Amino acid sequence: MAVPVDGDKSGSVPREGSGSSAGATTKGAGTQRGGGADRRAARRWAPWPAPRSVPSLIGSACMLIALIDIASGVFPRFRHSRVHALAEVLPGAVGPFAAALAVSVGMLLLFLAHGLKRRKRRAWRAAVVLLPAGAVAQFSYRHSLVGVLLSLLLLAPLIVHRAQFAALPDPRGRWTPVVNFVAMALGSIGIGLIVVSVHPHHTRGIPSFDERLEHVVWGLFGFEGPIDYRGPTDDLVAYTLGALGLLTALTTVFLALRPEQPVARLTDEDERRLRELLARHGGRDSLGHFALRRDKGVVFSDSGKAAVCYRVVSAVMLASGDPIGDVEAWPGAIERFMRMAEAHSWIPAVMGCSETGGEVWTRETGLDALELGDEAVVEVADFSLGGRAMRNVRQMVKRVERAGYETRVRRVRDVPQEELDRIRRAAADWRGSGTERGFSMALGRIGDPQDGDAVIATAHRAAPSADGDAPGAPGGAEAAPYGDLKGVLHFVPWGSDGISLDLMRRDRSADPGLNELLIVATLQAAEGLGVRRASLNFAMFRSVLARGERLGAGPVLRGWRGMLVFLSRWFQIESLYRFNAKFQPRWDPRFLVFRNGRDLPRIGFAAMQAEGFLTLPVRGLARVAEAEPCVHVPRGTAARGPGAPEAPADQRGPAEGRRRTKV
């Protein structure tokens, strides 16, 4: 059936063969599902197939063979057991070099197993070449017809189901060979230590751990080590270690010589097209402007009227927020996104989409949705410091103002370049962690000329004199490298009449309450800037925290809330919710869209990597080396995911130092 691209209105025109356009939406900290008929129809129609079991079974079989091969090559007793009789006829365990070849092939099969499970075409090609090679080895060295038969039997399902192994390779850069070298070297050293340690009755003397490690390292390079073995054991250990070293070198060289296939990034043309879509439809979603992060890729619908921005992390294709552009064209962009995920065998996921976006995603793809939390949105016309509910904020703002702080709220285009440079340096210096955090609700830059509509709110206080008396004396210059600048909030545009908090940072020596002062100053100046609404921080699982503390809450809800409060010691979950609640906002739910529950751990791991909470050592070094002079911080953060602010002290508000993190 032909796939319509831009002809259907999300939420109004049902797809052919489906029931209603979108099923009922279930709110709460559970899953959002369309009606059963709609979901079954979407899955029948969807052009991207569900995960297949055959590649997974073949991958598991390869993993089992790999473990048997490694064990047969490493453990002497294992080679004389009944299991060894099976291992002897498996690919790789052949001839006089059986131990070395078994270990090497076992390591290769372990790598291939993961690729086969993900339906990677190159893993399939490697397996197709390796299995016949094992059959030839069986026949040439052992004249084993059984070994040849088993190799062909393993090869048969790969050939029969070859159409299912069509996934394209993942993006790779110059660090891929380095990662492979580190992983293979560590694995080879680990296996090598086992190899040199499992022959205690064939060694002269009792070697120490240092001697065994030295023997392994020398053996990986093809040289003899300090340990002496009796009989053929010496050759067995030498062949095994040499094979491991050769395997590490060959795979690293192979990856280094392959052409680089960099991760997708926004091109100038992509950014131009996205800005055009945001100019027409940017008022729909407060996260729309964050699609302009330049470390994201983008797929457009065939008509070019809608787009989905994404990043691939640990084989998870993460989109953030709602699709950009005309709602009627969303299905076309979503289809392209899903087709790309299927082509590469990536796990599709969407972080922080709105309720409407979640309904369209689940309807068009058959995916599920989980409510993550709520976004705090303040209507400028309704905001006031008067009343009992705002008493705490009002008192803090007045106290900070009496301490001598002043605020300035301006569009980025109105801030002098020299001051912008100082703000960038200060924001980078005040960052609470070594890693820049943020992805779904962080722009990654401050003061770009193309972001002239962004709003910067700054707090200023004259430096004290050398003797601590009147402010303004030159004696405090060294203690205030950024002049009188004490805090920064950065808001990105939300359509033509809204702003969305991106970065919240402050001098650690500033008085508590500075964040509240800056937010209040921004809301009070909003009308003069033509702003009617402001999106603040994202509060993860807000509904659970709010309902769990009410009178009559059940034991399950109280227990769930208690766990969130406990986790708030490390992640600003409760504190960020309470900070947002001070400003009496409207709470708009945000959702995570995913394929099935089995994918949630991987999606969570990938999301924490994308947001900057988890960094791999090699990639982390690469990011530090290539980082821009100043990247932004997620909004007050904690719940928004990566980029959460540090824990507030007293009435300090969200820890200042990171990005806002909306999801």
XYZ file of C-alpha atoms in Angstrom:
663
model
C 0.000 0.000 0.000
C 1.339 3.447 -0.868
C 2.454 5.548 2.053
C 0.836 8.988 2.134
C 3.354 11.650 3.091
C 1.642 14.937 3.729
C -2.000 14.378 2.960
C -3.302 13.431 6.384
C -4.032 15.745 9.281
C -2.763 14.386 12.510
C -5.561 13.978 14.956
C -8.305 14.637 12.367
C -8.087 12.425 9.294
C -7.747 8.689 10.041
C -5.459 6.569 7.942
C -6.979 4.142 5.546
C -7.814 0.895 7.306
C -7.564 2.323 10.803
C -10.324 3.065 13.216
C -10.397 6.544 14.671
C -7.546 8.953 13.957
C -6.052 8.565 17.396
C -7.020 6.415 20.312
C -7.856 7.665 23.747
C -4.963 9.050 25.728
C -4.252 7.765 29.192
C -2.422 10.265 31.382
C -0.292 9.570 34.377
C 2.984 7.834 34.991
C 1.958 4.941 32.808
C 1.782 4.238 29.102
C -0.274 6.163 26.628
C -1.914 3.857 24.106
C -4.276 4.364 21.283
C -7.357 2.204 20.928
C -6.590 -1.464 20.335
C -8.032 -1.446 16.816
C -6.060 1.666 15.910
C -2.823 0.178 17.241
C -3.269 -3.124 15.401
C -4.111 -1.258 12.202
C -1.046 0.970 12.592
C 1.186 -2.048 13.034
C -0.278 -3.754 9.975
C 0.194 -0.617 7.906
C 3.570 0.419 9.270
C 6.313 0.003 6.632
C 8.930 -0.773 9.280
C 8.700 -4.379 10.494
C 8.730 -5.450 14.103
C 11.971 -6.915 15.483
C 12.596 -10.338 13.999
C 13.449 -13.455 15.957
C 15.619 -15.220 13.334
C 18.547 -12.733 13.465
C 18.369 -12.802 17.234
C 18.505 -16.612 17.297
C 21.397 -16.706 14.845
C 23.255 -14.095 16.881
C 22.688 -16.093 20.066
C 23.948 -19.262 18.340
C 27.105 -17.447 17.254
C 27.622 -16.199 20.790
C 27.279 -19.724 22.174
C 29.769 -21.058 19.635
C 32.133 -18.225 20.494
C 32.068 -19.047 24.198
C 32.643 -22.747 23.510
C 35.532 -21.960 21.166
C 37.170 -19.648 23.689
C 36.717 -22.144 26.509
C 38.068 -25.010 24.401
C 41.148 -22.976 23.550
C 41.831 -21.686 27.057
C 41.009 -24.357 29.642
C 43.011 -27.604 29.476
C 40.408 -29.650 31.313
C 37.694 -28.310 29.080
C 39.531 -29.684 26.053
C 39.350 -33.179 27.544
C 35.698 -32.969 28.549
C 32.667 -34.141 26.627
C 31.907 -30.558 25.671
C 35.292 -30.502 23.949
C 34.105 -33.261 21.658
C 31.488 -30.805 20.405
C 33.943 -27.919 20.259
C 36.345 -29.995 18.162
C 33.893 -29.978 15.251
C 32.968 -26.311 15.501
C 34.504 -23.700 13.165
C 37.838 -22.535 14.514
C 38.890 -25.555 16.596
C 41.024 -27.317 13.976
C 44.425 -28.955 13.616
C 47.506 -28.402 15.775
C 46.669 -24.694 16.123
C 43.210 -25.473 17.492
C 43.617 -23.573 20.768
C 44.930 -20.351 19.215
C 42.479 -20.438 16.340
C 39.555 -21.286 18.632
C 40.210 -18.295 20.865
C 40.649 -15.940 17.914
C 37.542 -17.135 16.107
C 35.643 -17.047 19.401
C 36.464 -13.362 19.871
C 35.453 -12.591 16.289
C 32.180 -14.458 16.686
C 31.432 -12.523 19.859
C 31.723 -9.299 17.869
C 29.715 -10.753 15.008
C 26.944 -11.961 17.319
C 25.912 -8.449 18.281
C 25.974 -7.305 14.670
C 23.919 -10.291 13.552
C 21.309 -9.600 16.215
C 21.058 -6.064 14.856
C 20.765 -7.442 11.295
C 23.946 -5.716 10.125
C 24.861 -6.545 6.549
C 28.603 -6.441 7.171
C 28.314 -8.827 10.120
C 26.387 -11.183 7.841
C 29.105 -10.995 5.188
C 31.812 -11.694 7.761
C 29.915 -14.707 9.116
C 29.316 -16.036 5.618
C 33.061 -15.874 4.947
C 34.105 -17.232 8.348
C 31.905 -20.331 8.365
C 33.105 -21.739 5.004
C 36.669 -20.990 6.094
C 36.019 -23.061 9.201
C 34.619 -25.855 7.043
C 37.721 -25.832 4.848
C 39.907 -25.931 7.956
C 37.933 -28.878 9.312
C 38.399 -30.845 6.127
C 42.014 -29.797 5.475
C 43.455 -30.441 8.930
C 41.136 -32.989 10.536
C 39.402 -34.451 7.474
C 36.233 -34.078 9.556
C 33.067 -34.400 7.527
C 31.062 -33.696 10.679
C 32.847 -30.373 11.125
C 32.158 -29.455 7.508
C 28.505 -30.410 7.921
C 28.081 -28.281 11.057
C 29.675 -25.301 9.324
C 27.269 -25.651 6.405
C 24.333 -26.100 8.768
C 25.240 -22.846 10.506
C 25.691 -21.194 7.150
C 22.312 -22.373 5.827
C 20.052 -20.084 7.921
C 22.276 -17.116 7.105
C 21.786 -17.730 3.388
C 18.079 -18.506 3.654
C 17.336 -15.405 5.720
C 19.870 -13.117 4.028
C 17.144 -10.554 3.244
C 16.742 -9.900 6.969
C 20.389 -8.857 7.305
C 20.180 -5.576 5.435
C 20.915 -2.983 8.112
C 23.400 -0.278 7.132
C 26.506 0.392 9.257
C 26.458 2.839 12.141
C 28.214 6.215 11.854
C 31.877 6.035 12.714
C 34.656 8.546 13.140
C 38.374 8.656 13.754
C 37.924 7.381 17.309
C 36.426 4.051 16.223
C 39.838 2.346 15.721
C 40.983 3.683 19.090
C 37.919 2.294 20.847
C 38.425 -1.054 19.093
C 42.103 -1.155 20.068
C 41.345 -0.431 23.723
C 38.535 -3.004 23.869
C 40.488 -5.711 22.038
C 43.663 -5.053 24.018
C 41.870 -5.294 27.349
C 40.039 -8.431 26.227
C 43.260 -10.007 24.939
C 45.102 -9.239 28.166
C 42.243 -10.684 30.211
C 42.085 -13.905 28.185
C 45.880 -14.038 28.069
C 46.114 -13.939 31.861
C 43.748 -16.891 32.013
C 45.776 -18.768 29.387
C 49.081 -18.395 31.245
C 47.460 -19.227 34.599
C 45.582 -22.450 33.791
C 48.728 -24.577 33.342
C 50.179 -24.650 36.888
C 51.526 -28.195 36.468
C 53.446 -27.325 33.318
C 55.364 -24.286 34.580
C 58.785 -24.159 36.145
C 58.396 -22.447 39.479
C 55.457 -20.358 40.664
C 55.268 -17.142 38.598
C 53.973 -13.991 40.262
C 51.149 -11.888 38.867
C 53.647 -9.349 37.529
C 55.501 -12.102 35.670
C 52.290 -13.475 34.204
C 51.218 -10.023 33.064
C 54.645 -9.408 31.544
C 54.476 -12.778 29.778
C 51.069 -11.879 28.301
C 52.217 -8.478 27.047
C 55.353 -9.905 25.430
C 53.338 -12.774 23.975
C 50.825 -10.422 22.338
C 53.760 -8.918 20.416
C 55.074 -12.366 19.459
C 57.984 -12.557 21.909
C 58.770 -15.022 24.681
C 58.032 -13.973 28.229
C 59.650 -14.795 31.579
C 57.587 -17.959 32.245
C 58.953 -21.351 31.162
C 56.517 -24.149 30.252
C 57.234 -27.855 29.851
C 56.408 -29.756 26.698
C 53.921 -28.595 24.034
C 52.262 -26.194 26.486
C 54.875 -23.590 25.605
C 53.811 -23.601 21.941
C 50.130 -23.634 22.857
C 50.462 -20.512 25.031
C 52.699 -18.764 22.499
C 50.332 -19.459 19.579
C 47.324 -18.298 21.584
C 48.883 -15.046 22.753
C 50.337 -14.332 19.330
C 46.959 -14.909 17.698
C 45.278 -12.530 20.143
C 47.859 -9.839 19.468
C 47.575 -10.310 15.707
C 43.773 -10.167 15.913
C 43.936 -6.891 17.861
C 46.348 -5.367 15.353
C 44.471 -6.495 12.246
C 41.043 -5.341 13.387
C 42.429 -1.965 14.468
C 44.253 -1.453 11.164
C 41.157 -2.521 9.232
C 38.987 0.019 11.032
C 41.624 2.727 10.677
C 41.829 2.238 6.910
C 38.065 2.229 6.382
C 36.693 5.568 5.179
C 35.234 7.709 7.925
C 31.447 7.925 8.071
C 30.808 10.798 10.479
C 27.729 11.194 12.626
C 25.015 13.314 11.009
C 25.249 17.039 11.723
C 23.131 19.990 10.693
C 24.408 21.568 7.511
C 23.915 25.243 6.730
C 21.151 24.274 4.296
C 19.445 22.082 6.912
C 19.545 24.917 9.429
C 18.138 27.381 6.897
C 15.204 25.079 6.123
C 14.550 24.431 9.813
C 14.519 28.145 10.571
C 11.973 28.673 7.801
C 9.740 25.979 9.313
C 10.161 27.482 12.795
C 9.269 30.945 11.469
C 5.923 29.553 10.285
C 5.177 26.893 12.903
C 7.583 27.536 15.799
C 4.847 28.627 18.195
C 3.533 25.076 18.509
C 6.267 23.592 20.660
C 8.491 25.270 23.243
C 11.288 22.845 22.328
C 11.207 23.689 18.636
C 14.223 26.011 18.670
C 16.385 23.311 20.271
C 16.142 21.428 16.974
C 18.809 23.898 15.792
C 21.519 22.224 17.874
C 24.286 21.652 15.366
C 25.193 18.206 16.683
C 21.852 16.789 15.553
C 20.876 15.228 12.258
C 17.560 15.893 10.517
C 15.163 14.092 8.199
C 12.561 16.030 6.210
C 9.258 14.832 4.844
C 9.146 14.422 1.071
C 7.279 17.712 0.772
C 9.793 19.526 2.995
C 6.964 20.849 5.187
C 8.006 18.940 8.319
C 11.193 17.565 9.859
C 12.379 15.383 12.730
C 15.744 16.138 14.366
C 17.672 13.341 16.035
C 20.958 12.038 17.340
C 22.186 8.427 17.300
C 23.664 7.303 20.622
C 24.574 3.683 21.389
C 22.418 2.409 18.508
C 19.402 4.414 19.727
C 17.955 7.002 17.335
C 16.811 9.745 19.708
C 14.428 12.447 18.537
C 13.504 15.307 20.860
C 10.316 17.308 21.130
C 7.630 17.327 18.461
C 8.372 17.238 14.742
C 9.092 20.679 13.287
C 6.697 22.164 10.758
C 3.117 21.736 9.566
C 1.184 19.223 11.668
C -0.405 17.832 8.505
C 3.072 16.940 7.209
C 4.263 15.257 10.423
C 3.396 11.711 9.234
C 5.761 12.098 6.268
C 8.683 13.168 8.469
C 7.918 10.457 11.018
C 7.865 7.858 8.265
C 11.288 8.950 6.998
C 12.615 8.832 10.572
C 11.327 5.310 11.111
C 12.609 4.100 7.749
C 16.077 5.399 8.590
C 15.963 3.682 11.994
C 14.924 0.447 10.294
C 17.617 0.758 7.612
C 20.357 1.006 10.268
C 18.660 -1.253 12.836
C 18.587 1.588 15.367
C 16.108 1.674 18.233
C 13.679 4.577 17.639
C 12.765 6.788 20.596
C 11.372 10.278 21.143
C 12.175 12.319 24.239
C 9.971 15.096 25.525
C 7.207 15.233 22.927
C 3.929 16.960 23.769
C 0.605 15.187 24.161
C -0.360 15.967 20.572
C 3.041 14.845 19.343
C 2.770 11.622 21.337
C -0.639 10.883 19.843
C 0.684 11.347 16.297
C 3.811 9.264 16.937
C 1.862 6.389 18.491
C -0.817 6.496 15.806
C 1.587 6.564 12.881
C 4.075 3.983 14.148
C 2.348 1.748 16.687
C 4.870 2.806 19.354
C 3.981 3.346 23.008
C 4.293 6.475 25.134
C 5.250 7.015 28.754
C 4.612 10.272 30.576
C 7.946 11.572 31.865
C 6.779 14.665 33.678
C 5.514 18.178 33.131
C 6.884 21.383 31.695
C 6.298 24.560 33.684
C 4.797 27.298 31.492
C 4.042 30.769 32.869
C 1.533 33.062 31.159
C 3.017 36.541 31.434
C -0.374 38.263 31.687
C -1.299 36.138 34.709
C 1.986 36.491 36.572
C 2.130 38.679 39.662
C 4.202 38.812 42.828
C 1.116 39.689 44.844
C -0.810 37.224 46.969
C 0.027 34.687 49.639
C 1.099 31.995 47.130
C 3.962 34.229 45.915
C 5.068 35.350 49.350
C 8.237 33.231 49.406
C 9.371 34.415 45.965
C 8.503 38.019 46.776
C 10.565 37.980 49.973
C 13.575 36.384 48.300
C 13.520 38.851 45.410
C 13.347 41.832 47.755
C 16.178 40.462 49.893
C 18.436 39.976 46.878
C 17.590 43.450 45.552
C 18.464 44.982 48.925
C 21.826 43.218 48.701
C 22.638 45.442 45.726
C 21.805 43.214 42.727
C 20.446 44.671 39.508
C 19.057 42.912 36.446
C 19.052 43.533 32.706
C 16.774 41.687 30.278
C 17.547 42.093 26.573
C 17.405 40.390 23.232
C 20.745 38.873 22.222
C 20.992 41.228 19.245
C 20.906 44.194 21.651
C 23.807 42.984 23.814
C 27.236 44.452 22.900
C 29.684 41.889 21.529
C 32.219 42.535 24.283
C 29.607 41.815 26.932
C 28.459 38.679 25.078
C 32.001 37.380 25.121
C 32.202 37.995 28.852
C 28.885 36.201 29.395
C 30.132 33.189 27.413
C 33.323 32.966 29.455
C 31.454 33.326 32.706
C 28.887 30.686 31.760
C 31.656 28.250 30.875
C 33.516 28.958 34.124
C 30.384 28.646 36.269
C 29.368 25.322 34.778
C 28.914 22.843 37.580
C 30.534 19.876 35.819
C 33.377 19.225 33.406
C 30.947 17.907 30.804
C 28.568 20.207 28.993
C 25.111 18.785 29.580
C 21.993 18.998 27.503
C 20.435 17.649 24.335
C 16.657 17.686 24.213
C 16.268 21.086 25.864
C 19.618 22.749 25.385
C 20.821 24.778 22.410
C 24.549 24.341 22.963
C 25.591 27.946 22.305
C 25.108 31.517 23.525
C 25.012 34.709 21.500
C 25.091 33.261 17.992
C 24.232 36.049 15.490
C 21.510 33.842 13.985
C 19.850 33.560 17.404
C 19.323 37.287 17.750
C 15.740 36.824 19.022
C 16.972 34.889 22.054
C 16.640 36.650 25.412
C 19.440 37.049 27.960
C 18.728 38.030 31.549
C 21.796 39.012 33.565
C 22.282 39.887 37.233
C 24.902 42.461 38.216
C 26.461 43.617 41.450
C 29.376 45.997 41.831
C 32.504 44.364 43.261
C 33.240 45.285 46.904
C 36.214 47.465 47.748
C 39.426 46.007 49.098
C 38.470 46.788 52.710
C 34.959 45.385 52.246
C 33.225 48.769 52.467
C 31.519 50.488 49.600
C 31.140 48.672 46.303
C 32.709 49.900 43.134
C 36.326 50.300 44.225
C 38.970 48.796 41.954
C 40.316 46.593 44.710
C 37.804 43.827 43.913
C 38.756 43.464 40.273
C 40.838 40.332 40.757
C 38.058 38.671 42.747
C 35.533 39.479 39.994
C 37.073 38.398 36.667
C 33.762 39.005 34.883
C 33.170 42.452 36.272
C 29.865 42.919 38.038
C 28.224 39.923 36.269
C 26.825 37.450 38.811
C 24.219 35.354 36.996
C 22.847 34.530 33.542
C 19.609 33.119 32.163
C 19.370 32.382 28.446
C 15.999 31.901 26.731
C 15.492 30.743 23.145
C 12.533 31.921 21.039
C 9.256 30.021 21.207
C 7.444 31.234 18.144
C 6.932 34.970 17.849
C 5.536 35.564 21.336
C 7.202 33.073 23.656
C 10.550 32.171 25.194
C 11.894 28.854 26.449
C 14.534 28.609 29.183
C 17.788 27.166 27.912
C 20.570 28.022 30.338
C 20.708 28.950 34.025
C 24.075 29.761 35.590
C 25.407 31.934 38.357
C 28.501 32.812 40.280
C 28.826 30.344 43.150
C 29.609 33.178 45.525
C 26.354 35.000 44.702
C 23.544 35.230 47.231
C 20.774 32.594 47.316
C 17.663 33.671 45.449
C 19.481 35.007 42.393
C 17.680 32.590 40.076
C 14.311 33.714 41.407
C 15.318 37.342 40.868
C 16.301 36.688 37.251
C 13.132 34.755 36.430
C 10.920 37.420 37.986
C 12.825 40.154 36.149
C 12.377 38.304 32.866
C 8.649 37.827 33.385
C 8.209 41.476 34.343
C 10.127 42.644 31.264
C 8.436 40.135 28.956
C 5.576 42.384 27.884
C 7.990 45.030 26.638
C 9.759 42.366 24.567
C 6.527 41.130 23.023
C 6.575 37.900 25.046
C 3.289 36.418 26.292
C 4.475 33.050 27.663
C 7.644 31.600 29.111
C 8.593 27.941 29.424
C 10.679 27.230 32.512
C 12.125 23.934 33.701
C 10.885 20.396 33.169
C 9.794 18.577 36.331
C 10.223 14.835 35.977
C 7.383 12.724 37.417
C 5.761 15.864 38.794
C 2.328 14.264 39.037
C 3.714 11.469 41.224
C 5.405 13.947 43.567
C 2.270 16.102 43.758
C -0.228 13.283 44.291
C 2.052 11.264 46.569
C 2.135 13.964 49.243
C -1.613 14.483 49.313
C -3.834 13.217 52.086
C -5.111 9.723 51.304
C -2.338 8.729 48.885
C -2.044 4.949 48.667
C 1.017 2.917 49.702
C 2.157 2.332 46.104
C 2.025 6.031 45.258
C 3.749 6.977 48.507
C 6.450 4.375 47.885
C 7.021 5.630 44.321
C 7.234 9.191 45.610
C 9.654 8.101 48.355
C 11.968 6.562 45.792
C 11.921 9.771 43.736
C 12.733 11.807 46.834
C 15.638 9.450 47.562
C 16.947 9.815 43.991
C 16.692 13.581 44.385
C 19.877 13.420 46.446
C 21.748 12.944 43.160
C 19.255 14.216 40.565
C 17.239 17.365 41.103
C 13.834 15.794 40.838
C 11.906 17.053 43.855
C 13.854 20.300 44.302
C 13.360 21.318 40.683
C 9.645 20.584 40.869
C 9.290 22.724 43.983
C 11.372 25.506 42.463
C 9.136 25.593 39.378
C 5.979 25.459 41.457
C 6.927 28.754 43.146
C 5.935 30.672 40.014
C 2.419 29.180 39.809
C 2.894 27.787 36.291
C 0.670 25.787 34.009
C 1.889 22.192 33.785
C 2.100 20.696 30.285
C 2.852 16.948 30.145
C 5.805 15.621 28.182
C 6.203 12.032 26.965
C 8.788 9.436 26.022
C 7.839 7.417 22.931
C 9.408 3.971 22.634
C 8.958 0.666 20.824
C 8.638 -1.817 23.693
C 9.541 -2.199 27.336
C 12.678 -4.211 26.543
C 14.172 -1.143 24.892
C 13.694 1.167 27.879
C 17.031 0.365 29.602
C 18.971 1.022 26.396
C 16.984 4.167 25.691
C 17.606 5.395 29.219
C 21.340 4.695 28.898
C 21.477 6.470 25.520
C 19.486 9.433 26.871
C 21.889 9.854 29.784
C 24.808 9.773 27.336
C 23.152 12.313 25.047
C 22.330 14.610 27.939
C 25.877 14.392 29.312
C 25.294 12.430 32.511
C 27.333 9.478 31.225
C 30.444 9.911 29.104
C 32.683 7.213 27.661
C 36.353 8.040 28.377
C 37.569 8.177 24.774
C 34.547 10.020 23.435
C 34.605 12.316 26.424
C 38.189 13.319 25.613
C 37.173 13.886 22.005
C 34.319 16.128 23.056
C 36.568 18.161 25.329
C 39.063 18.615 22.520
C 36.443 19.726 20.020
C 34.170 21.689 22.341
C 33.049 25.171 21.447
C 34.295 28.028 23.645
C 30.975 28.112 25.442
C 28.073 25.795 25.281
C 24.850 26.429 26.993
C 23.328 24.809 29.997
C 19.951 23.229 30.221
C 17.316 25.091 32.012
C 17.398 24.753 35.674
C 17.645 21.147 35.205
C 17.300 17.988 36.957
C 14.292 16.601 35.751
C 14.753 17.645 32.298
C 17.389 15.125 32.195
C 20.876 15.977 31.459
C 21.905 19.362 32.361
C 20.194 19.498 35.679
C 21.200 22.249 38.053
C 23.013 21.444 41.213
C 21.124 20.879 44.364
C 19.826 24.103 45.779
C 20.878 25.192 49.198
C 18.312 26.828 51.391
C 16.055 28.761 49.087
C 18.612 28.824 46.342
C 16.489 27.311 43.614
C 17.793 24.880 41.099
C 21.435 24.391 41.218
C 22.937 26.861 38.991
C 25.726 25.630 36.892
C 24.227 23.568 34.195
C 21.763 23.699 31.442
C 18.168 23.782 31.737
C 17.396 20.220 30.723
C 13.879 19.999 29.726
C 13.705 16.304 29.381
